[in-house]
CSV table of C-alpha atoms in Angstrom, one decimal:
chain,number,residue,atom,x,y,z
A,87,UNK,CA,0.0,0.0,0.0
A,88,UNK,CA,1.2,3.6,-0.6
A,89,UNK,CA,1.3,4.3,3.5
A,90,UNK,CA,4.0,1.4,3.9
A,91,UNK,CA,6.9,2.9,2.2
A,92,UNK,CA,9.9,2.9,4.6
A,93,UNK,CA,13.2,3.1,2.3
A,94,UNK,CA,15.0,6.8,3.1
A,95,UNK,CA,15.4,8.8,0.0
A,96,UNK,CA,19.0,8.9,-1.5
A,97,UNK,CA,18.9,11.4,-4.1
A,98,UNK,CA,19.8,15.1,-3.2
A,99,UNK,CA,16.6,18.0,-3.5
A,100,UNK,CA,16.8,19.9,-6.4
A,101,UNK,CA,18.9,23.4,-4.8
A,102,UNK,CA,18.1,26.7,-6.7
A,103,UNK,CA,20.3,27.4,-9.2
A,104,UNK,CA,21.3,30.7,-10.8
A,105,UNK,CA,20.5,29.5,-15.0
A,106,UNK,CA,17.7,28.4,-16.6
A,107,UNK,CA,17.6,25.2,-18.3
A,108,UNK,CA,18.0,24.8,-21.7
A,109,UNK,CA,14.5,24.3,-22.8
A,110,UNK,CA,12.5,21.9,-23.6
A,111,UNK,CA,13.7,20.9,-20.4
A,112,UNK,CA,12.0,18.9,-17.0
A,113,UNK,CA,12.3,18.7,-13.5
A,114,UNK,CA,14.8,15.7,-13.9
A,115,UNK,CA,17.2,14.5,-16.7
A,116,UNK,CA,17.7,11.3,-17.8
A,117,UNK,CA,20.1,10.3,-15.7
A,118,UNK,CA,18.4,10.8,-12.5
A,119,UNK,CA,16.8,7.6,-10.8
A,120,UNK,CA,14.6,6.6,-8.2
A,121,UNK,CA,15.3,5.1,-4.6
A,122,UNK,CA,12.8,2.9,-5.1
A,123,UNK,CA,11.9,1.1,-8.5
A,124,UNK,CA,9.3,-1.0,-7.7
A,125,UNK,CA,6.9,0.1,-4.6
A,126,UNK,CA,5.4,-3.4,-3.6
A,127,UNK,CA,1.2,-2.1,-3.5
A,128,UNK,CA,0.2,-3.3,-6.6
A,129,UNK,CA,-2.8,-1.7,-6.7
A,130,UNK,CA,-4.2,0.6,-9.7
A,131,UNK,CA,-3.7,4.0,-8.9
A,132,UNK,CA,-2.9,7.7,-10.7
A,133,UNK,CA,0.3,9.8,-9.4
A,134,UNK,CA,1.3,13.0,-9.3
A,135,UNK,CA,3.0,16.0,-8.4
A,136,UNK,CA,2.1,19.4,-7.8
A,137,UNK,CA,4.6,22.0,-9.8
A,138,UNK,CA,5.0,25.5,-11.2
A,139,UNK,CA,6.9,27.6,-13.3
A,140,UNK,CA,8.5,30.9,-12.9
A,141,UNK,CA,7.4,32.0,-16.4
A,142,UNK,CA,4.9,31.8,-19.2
A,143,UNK,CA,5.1,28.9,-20.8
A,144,UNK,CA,4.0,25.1,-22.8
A,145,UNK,CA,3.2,21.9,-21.3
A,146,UNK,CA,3.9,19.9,-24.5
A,147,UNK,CA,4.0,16.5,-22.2
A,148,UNK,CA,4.6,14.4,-19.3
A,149,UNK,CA,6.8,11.6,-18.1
A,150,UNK,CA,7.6,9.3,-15.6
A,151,UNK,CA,10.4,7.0,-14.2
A,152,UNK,CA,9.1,2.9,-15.0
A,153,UNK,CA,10.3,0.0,-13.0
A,154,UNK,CA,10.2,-3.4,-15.4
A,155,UNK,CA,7.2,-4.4,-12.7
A,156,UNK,CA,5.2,-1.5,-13.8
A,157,UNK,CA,3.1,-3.1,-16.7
A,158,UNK,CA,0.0,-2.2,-18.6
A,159,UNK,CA,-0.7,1.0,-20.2
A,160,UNK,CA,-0.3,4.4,-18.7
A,161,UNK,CA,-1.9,7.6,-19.5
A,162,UNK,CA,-0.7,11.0,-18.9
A,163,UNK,CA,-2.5,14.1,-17.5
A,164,UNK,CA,-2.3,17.4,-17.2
A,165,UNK,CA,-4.5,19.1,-14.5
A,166,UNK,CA,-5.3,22.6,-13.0
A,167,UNK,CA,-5.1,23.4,-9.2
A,168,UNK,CA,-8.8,22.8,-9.3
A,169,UNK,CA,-8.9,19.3,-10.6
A,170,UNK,CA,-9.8,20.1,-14.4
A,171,UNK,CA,-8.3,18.0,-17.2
A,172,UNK,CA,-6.2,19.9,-19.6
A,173,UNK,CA,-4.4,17.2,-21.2
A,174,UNK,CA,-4.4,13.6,-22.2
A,175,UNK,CA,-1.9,11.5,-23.8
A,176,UNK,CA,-1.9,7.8,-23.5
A,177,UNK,CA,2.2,6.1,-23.6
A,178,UNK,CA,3.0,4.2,-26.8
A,179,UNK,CA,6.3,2.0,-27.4
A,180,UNK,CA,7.8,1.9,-24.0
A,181,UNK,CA,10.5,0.8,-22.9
A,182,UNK,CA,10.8,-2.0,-20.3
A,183,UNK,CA,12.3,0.6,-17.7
A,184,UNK,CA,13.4,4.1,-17.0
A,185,UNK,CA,11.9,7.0,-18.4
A,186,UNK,CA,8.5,6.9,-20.4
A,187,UNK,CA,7.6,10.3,-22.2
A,188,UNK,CA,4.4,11.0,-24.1
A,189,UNK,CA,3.6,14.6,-25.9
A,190,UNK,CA,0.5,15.9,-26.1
A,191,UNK,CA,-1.3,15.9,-29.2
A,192,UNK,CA,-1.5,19.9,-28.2
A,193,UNK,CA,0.9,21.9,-25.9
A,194,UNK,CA,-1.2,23.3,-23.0
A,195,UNK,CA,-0.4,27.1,-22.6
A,196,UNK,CA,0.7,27.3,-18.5
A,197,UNK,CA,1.1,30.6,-16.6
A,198,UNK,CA,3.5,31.8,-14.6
A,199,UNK,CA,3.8,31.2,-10.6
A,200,UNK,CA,0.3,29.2,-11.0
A,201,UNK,CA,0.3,25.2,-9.6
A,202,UNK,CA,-0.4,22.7,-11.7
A,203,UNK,CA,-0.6,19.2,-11.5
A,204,UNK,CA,1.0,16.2,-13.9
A,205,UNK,CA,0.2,12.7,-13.0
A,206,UNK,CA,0.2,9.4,-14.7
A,207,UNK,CA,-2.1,6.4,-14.0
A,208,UNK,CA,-0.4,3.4,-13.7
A,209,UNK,CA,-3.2,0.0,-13.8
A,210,UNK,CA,-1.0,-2.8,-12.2
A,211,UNK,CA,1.2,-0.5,-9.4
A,212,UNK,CA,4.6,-1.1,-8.3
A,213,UNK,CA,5.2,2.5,-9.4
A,214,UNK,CA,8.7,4.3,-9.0
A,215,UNK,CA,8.9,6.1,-5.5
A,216,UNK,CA,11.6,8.0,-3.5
A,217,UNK,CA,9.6,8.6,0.1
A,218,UNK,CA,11.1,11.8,1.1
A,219,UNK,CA,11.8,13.0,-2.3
A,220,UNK,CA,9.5,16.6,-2.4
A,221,UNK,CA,10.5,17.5,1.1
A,222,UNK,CA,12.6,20.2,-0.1
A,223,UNK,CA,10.7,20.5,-3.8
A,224,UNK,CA,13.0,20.3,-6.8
A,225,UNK,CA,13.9,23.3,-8.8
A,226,UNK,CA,15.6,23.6,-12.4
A,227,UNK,CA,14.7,26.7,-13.1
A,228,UNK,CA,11.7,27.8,-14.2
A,229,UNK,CA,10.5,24.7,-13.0
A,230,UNK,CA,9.6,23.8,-9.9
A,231,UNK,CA,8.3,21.2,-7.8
A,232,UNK,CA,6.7,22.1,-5.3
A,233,UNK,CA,8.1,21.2,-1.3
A,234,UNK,CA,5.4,19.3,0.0
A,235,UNK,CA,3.7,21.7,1.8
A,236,UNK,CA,4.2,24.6,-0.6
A,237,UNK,CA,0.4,24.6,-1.7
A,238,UNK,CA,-0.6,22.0,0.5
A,239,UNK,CA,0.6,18.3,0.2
A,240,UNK,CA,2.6,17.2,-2.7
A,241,UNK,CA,3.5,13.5,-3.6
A,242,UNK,CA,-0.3,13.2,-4.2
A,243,UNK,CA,-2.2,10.0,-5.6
A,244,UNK,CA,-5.7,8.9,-6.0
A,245,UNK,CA,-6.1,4.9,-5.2
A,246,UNK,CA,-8.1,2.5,-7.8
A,247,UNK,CA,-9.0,4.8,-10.5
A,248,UNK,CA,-7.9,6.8,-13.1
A,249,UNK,CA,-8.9,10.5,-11.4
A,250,UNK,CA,-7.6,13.4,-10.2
A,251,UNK,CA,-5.2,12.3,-7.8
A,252,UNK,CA,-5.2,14.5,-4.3
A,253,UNK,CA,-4.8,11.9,-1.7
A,254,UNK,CA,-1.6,12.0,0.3
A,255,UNK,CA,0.9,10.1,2.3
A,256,UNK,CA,0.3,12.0,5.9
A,257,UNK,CA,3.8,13.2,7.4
A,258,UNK,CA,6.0,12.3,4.4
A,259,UNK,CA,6.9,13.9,1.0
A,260,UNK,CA,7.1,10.6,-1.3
A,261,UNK,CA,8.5,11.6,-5.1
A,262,UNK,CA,6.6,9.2,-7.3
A,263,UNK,CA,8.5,10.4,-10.6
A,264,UNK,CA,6.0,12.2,-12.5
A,265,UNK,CA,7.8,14.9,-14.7
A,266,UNK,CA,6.5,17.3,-17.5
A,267,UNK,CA,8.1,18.6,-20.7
A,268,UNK,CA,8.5,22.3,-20.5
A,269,UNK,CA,9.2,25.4,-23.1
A,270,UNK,CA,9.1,28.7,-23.3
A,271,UNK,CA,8.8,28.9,-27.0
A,272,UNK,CA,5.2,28.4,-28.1
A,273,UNK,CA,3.9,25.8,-30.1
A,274,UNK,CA,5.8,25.2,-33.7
A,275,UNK,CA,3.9,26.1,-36.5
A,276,UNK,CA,3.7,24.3,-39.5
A,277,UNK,CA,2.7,24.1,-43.1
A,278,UNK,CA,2.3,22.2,-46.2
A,279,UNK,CA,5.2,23.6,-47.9
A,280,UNK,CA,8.3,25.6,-46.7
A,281,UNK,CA,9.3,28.9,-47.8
A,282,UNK,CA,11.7,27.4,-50.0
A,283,UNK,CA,9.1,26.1,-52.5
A,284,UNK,CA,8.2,28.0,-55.5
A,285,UNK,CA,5.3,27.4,-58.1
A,286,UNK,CA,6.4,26.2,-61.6
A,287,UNK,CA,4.0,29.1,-63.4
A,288,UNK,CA,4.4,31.9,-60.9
A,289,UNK,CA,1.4,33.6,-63.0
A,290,UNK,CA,-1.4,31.8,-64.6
A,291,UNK,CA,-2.7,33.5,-67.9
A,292,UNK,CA,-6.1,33.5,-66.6
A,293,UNK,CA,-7.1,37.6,-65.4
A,294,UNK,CA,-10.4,36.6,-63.5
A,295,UNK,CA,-11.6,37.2,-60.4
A,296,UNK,CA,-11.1,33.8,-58.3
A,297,UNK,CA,-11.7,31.3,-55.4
A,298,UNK,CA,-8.2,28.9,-55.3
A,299,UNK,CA,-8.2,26.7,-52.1
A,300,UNK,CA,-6.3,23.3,-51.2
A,301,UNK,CA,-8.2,20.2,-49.4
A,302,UNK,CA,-5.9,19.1,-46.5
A,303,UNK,CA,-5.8,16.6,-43.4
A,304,UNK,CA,-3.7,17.1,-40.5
A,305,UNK,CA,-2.2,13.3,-38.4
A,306,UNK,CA,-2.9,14.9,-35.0
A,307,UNK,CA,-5.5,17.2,-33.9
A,308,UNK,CA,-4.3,21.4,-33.2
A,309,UNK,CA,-5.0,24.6,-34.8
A,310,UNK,CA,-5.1,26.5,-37.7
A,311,UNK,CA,-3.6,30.1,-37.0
A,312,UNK,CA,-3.4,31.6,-40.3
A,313,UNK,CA,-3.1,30.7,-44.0
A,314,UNK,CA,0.0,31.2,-46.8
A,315,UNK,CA,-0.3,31.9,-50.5
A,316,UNK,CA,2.6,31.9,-53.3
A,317,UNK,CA,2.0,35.2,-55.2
A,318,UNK,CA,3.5,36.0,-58.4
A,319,UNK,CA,4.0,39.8,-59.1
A,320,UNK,CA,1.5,39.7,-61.7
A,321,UNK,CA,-1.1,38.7,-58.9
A,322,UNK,CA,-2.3,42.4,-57.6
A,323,UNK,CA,-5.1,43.9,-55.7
A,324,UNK,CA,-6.5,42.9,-51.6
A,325,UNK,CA,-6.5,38.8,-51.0
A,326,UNK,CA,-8.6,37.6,-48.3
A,327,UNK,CA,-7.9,33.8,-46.9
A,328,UNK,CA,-10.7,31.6,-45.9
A,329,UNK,CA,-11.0,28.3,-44.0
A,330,UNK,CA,-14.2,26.1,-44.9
A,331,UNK,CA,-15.0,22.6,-43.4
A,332,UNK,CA,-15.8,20.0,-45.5
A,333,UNK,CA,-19.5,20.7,-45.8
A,334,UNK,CA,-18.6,24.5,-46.7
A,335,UNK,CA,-19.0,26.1,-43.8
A,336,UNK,CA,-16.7,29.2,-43.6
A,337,UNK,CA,-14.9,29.0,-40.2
A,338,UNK,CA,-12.5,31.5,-40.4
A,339,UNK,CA,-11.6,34.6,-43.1
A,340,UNK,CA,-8.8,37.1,-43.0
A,341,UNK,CA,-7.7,39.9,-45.4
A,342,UNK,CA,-4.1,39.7,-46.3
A,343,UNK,CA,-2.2,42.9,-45.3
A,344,UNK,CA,1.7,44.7,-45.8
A,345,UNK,CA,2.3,42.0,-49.1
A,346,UNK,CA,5.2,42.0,-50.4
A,347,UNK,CA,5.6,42.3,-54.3
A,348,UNK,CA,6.0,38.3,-54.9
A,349,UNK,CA,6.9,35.4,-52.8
A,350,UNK,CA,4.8,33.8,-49.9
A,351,UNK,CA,2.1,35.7,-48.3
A,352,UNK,CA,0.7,35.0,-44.6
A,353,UNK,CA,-2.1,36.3,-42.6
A,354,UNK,CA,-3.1,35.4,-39.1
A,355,UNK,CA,-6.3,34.8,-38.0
A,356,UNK,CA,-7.5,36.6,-35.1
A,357,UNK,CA,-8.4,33.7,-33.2
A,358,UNK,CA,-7.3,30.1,-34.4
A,359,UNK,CA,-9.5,27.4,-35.1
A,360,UNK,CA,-9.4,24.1,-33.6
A,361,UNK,CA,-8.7,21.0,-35.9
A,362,UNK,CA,-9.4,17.5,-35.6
A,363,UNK,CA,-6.9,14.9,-37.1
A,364,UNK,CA,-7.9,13.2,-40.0
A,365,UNK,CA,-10.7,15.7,-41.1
């Protein structure tokens, strides 16, 4: 059970230091390891630990430490102070042991000096566990995780179930491995083509007044924030961008502004539009 822990944590707490890690970056590198690989309750349960950061920042995903005994498959989370689910990934192709990472299919958008809580459910138990781990919290700066007592317990778990975990081991500070994947830098954007790609006919002959548009899918769900055209110098007057559904339904529209004379043009929309994968 998660009360009968007894092995002393080895590793040292995480000390302030005076850089900030080169992002992405996590509370723990990869050569950092538990005092305990295996905890003996073998028991369903979710685990996780309360953290923040001292900036804005991305979530783009969560890991843990894995013993070999830890079997079955894990799912990741991402929750607010307040027990609402912000993220969901489940772990594909792990390995038998150490760390396990999963990314989100989105980054979740975090604000500074604001608790959060990544946890990890794990279906058969025998989770990772260092018993006095969070006594002192763990910072690599900006992230921090929080000394157990910091915003009330941390080392928190929720037995049986796959839930917001916010029991606690009374009078101890157990570190059950749970780490995130943290960046400053917002999400990547991508597109079809890179700027590098020009059209073989940089001007078609045709002078009318027209509608062009492209049908696309994208593998993972996210969102659309703008749209690109390749314009030949030929190709004058205003350009507005659209974004239909399949059905044609106009969900977004945009008028192209500051063009340059030829080359790719890009607009942002004002507020981006979620997509699902494989529409």
């Amino acid at each position: 059970m998660l009360e009968q822990q007894t092995a002393l944590d080895e590793e040292q707490p995480g000390e302030e230091q005076p850089d900030v890690c080169a992002t992405p970056c996590s509370f723990w590198d990869d050569a950092a390891t538990p005092r305990l690989l295996a905890d003996p309750d073998s028991s369903p349960v979710e685990l996780g630990v309360k953290f923040r950061s001292d900036v804005d920042g991305y979530v783009y995903g969560v890991r843990f430490y894995k013993g070999d005994l830890n079997i079955g498959e894990h799912i990741g989370h991402l929750w607010d102070a307040s027990g609402n689910l912000l993220a969901e990934a489940i772990f594909v192709n792990e390995s038998a042991s150490g760390w396990q990472e999963v990314q989100f299919d989105s980054p979740v958008a975090v604000s500074a000096n604001t608790t959060y809580v990544a946890s990890y459910y794990s279906p058969g138990g025998y989770f990772s566990d260092s018993p006095e781990g969070l006594a002192a919290g763990v910072y690599n700066p900006p992230l921090r995780a929080l000394a157990n007592g910091a915003d009330g317990p941390n080392g928190v778990y929720n037995l049986g179930s796959s839930a917001f975990p916010t029991d606690y081991w009374v009078g101890h500070s157990p570190n059950y491995w749970v780490d995130v994947v943290f960046d400053t830098a917002p999400p990547q954007p991508y597109s079809i083509w890179d700027d590098t790609y020009t059209p073989g006919n940089p001007a078609a002959s045709d002078g009318h007044s027209i509608e062009v548009g492209v049908k696309f899918q994208a593998e993972v769900a996210g969102e659309i924030v703008g749209l690109r055209f390749y314009k030949g110098a030929a190709n004058t007057g205003t350009h507005t961008g659209h974004l239909w559904n399949a059905n044609g339904d106009q969900l977004a529209e945009e008028v192209y502004t500051n063009e340059t004379a030829s080359g790719w043009q890009e607009v942002q929309f004002t507020n981006p539009i979620a997509l699902d994968e494989n529409t």
